[in-house]
């Protein structure tokens, strides 16, 4: 990882794995953006809960204001479709 990359973690409560993967694939098409999923914190499987704890979004040097605006538009689309998401963490990594 290079210097000063912004990394955000977001969660869509109750969202299924397939939709998380769709969001990640959609976001990775934006220049300067990398994404990934992380598992849910609880250990026991419950059909009513997602297997995914959330999604991380990392902006590299190529990410500019247009890239960030596009990410915001994509997240707004999914929020309108599946309900509110929440930012779990936002940090600048070196």
Coordinates of C-alpha atoms in Angstrom, one line a residue:
X1 CA 0.0 0.0 0.0
X2 CA 1.4 3.4 -0.8
X3 CA 1.2 6.5 1.3
X4 CA -1.9 8.2 2.6
X5 CA -4.7 6.1 1.1
X6 CA -8.2 6.6 2.4
X7 CA -9.9 3.4 3.4
X8 CA -13.5 3.3 4.5
X9 CA -15.6 0.4 5.8
X10 CA -19.3 0.4 5.4
X11 CA -22.1 -2.0 6.3
X12 CA -25.6 -2.6 4.9
X13 CA -27.4 -4.4 7.7
X14 CA -29.0 -7.7 6.6
X15 CA -27.7 -7.5 3.0
X16 CA -27.0 -10.9 1.4
X17 CA -23.6 -12.0 0.2
X18 CA -24.6 -11.8 -3.5
X19 CA -25.6 -8.2 -3.3
X20 CA -22.4 -7.3 -1.4
X21 CA -20.4 -8.9 -4.2
X22 CA -22.5 -6.9 -6.8
X23 CA -21.7 -3.7 -5.0
X24 CA -18.0 -4.5 -4.7
X25 CA -17.8 -5.4 -8.4
X26 CA -19.6 -2.2 -9.3
X27 CA -17.3 0.0 -7.2
X28 CA -14.1 -1.7 -8.6
X29 CA -15.0 -0.3 -12.0
X30 CA -14.3 3.2 -10.7
X31 CA -10.8 4.4 -11.5
X32 CA -8.6 4.5 -8.4
X33 CA -10.9 2.4 -6.2
X34 CA -10.3 -1.1 -4.7
X35 CA -12.8 -3.0 -2.6
X36 CA -13.2 -6.1 -0.6
X37 CA -15.5 -7.9 1.8
X38 CA -15.0 -9.0 5.4
X39 CA -16.9 -11.6 7.3
X40 CA -19.5 -11.1 9.9
X41 CA -18.3 -10.9 13.5
X42 CA -20.7 -13.5 14.9
X43 CA -19.7 -17.1 14.7
X44 CA -23.0 -19.0 14.4
X45 CA -24.9 -19.1 11.1
X46 CA -28.2 -17.4 11.1
X47 CA -30.3 -17.4 7.9
X48 CA -31.7 -14.0 8.9
X49 CA -28.3 -12.3 9.0
X50 CA -25.7 -11.7 6.3
X51 CA -22.6 -13.8 6.2
X52 CA -20.8 -10.5 5.4
X53 CA -19.8 -8.0 8.0
X54 CA -19.3 -5.2 5.5
X55 CA -17.4 -3.8 2.6
X56 CA -14.1 -1.9 2.5
X57 CA -13.4 0.8 0.0
X58 CA -9.9 2.0 -0.6
X59 CA -8.9 5.0 -2.7
X60 CA -5.4 4.9 -4.3
X61 CA -3.4 7.7 -5.9
X62 CA -5.5 7.6 -9.1
X63 CA -8.7 8.4 -7.2
X64 CA -9.8 12.0 -7.7
X65 CA -12.9 13.9 -6.9
X66 CA -14.8 12.4 -9.9
X67 CA -14.0 8.9 -8.6
X68 CA -15.2 9.8 -5.1
X69 CA -18.4 11.3 -6.5
X70 CA -19.0 8.2 -8.6
X71 CA -18.5 6.0 -5.5
X72 CA -21.1 8.2 -3.6
X73 CA -23.5 7.8 -6.5
X74 CA -23.1 4.0 -6.6
X75 CA -23.6 3.8 -2.8
X76 CA -26.7 6.0 -3.0
X77 CA -28.2 3.8 -5.7
X78 CA -27.8 0.7 -3.4
X79 CA -29.0 2.6 -0.4
X80 CA -32.2 3.6 -2.3
X81 CA -32.7 0.0 -3.3
X82 CA -31.8 -1.9 -0.1
X83 CA -31.9 0.6 2.7
X84 CA -29.4 2.8 4.6
X85 CA -25.8 1.8 5.1
X86 CA -23.5 3.0 7.8
X87 CA -19.9 3.8 7.8
X88 CA -18.1 1.7 10.3
X89 CA -14.6 3.1 10.0
X90 CA -12.8 5.7 7.9
X91 CA -9.0 6.0 8.1
X92 CA -6.0 7.2 6.2
X93 CA -3.4 4.4 5.9
X94 CA 0.2 5.0 5.3

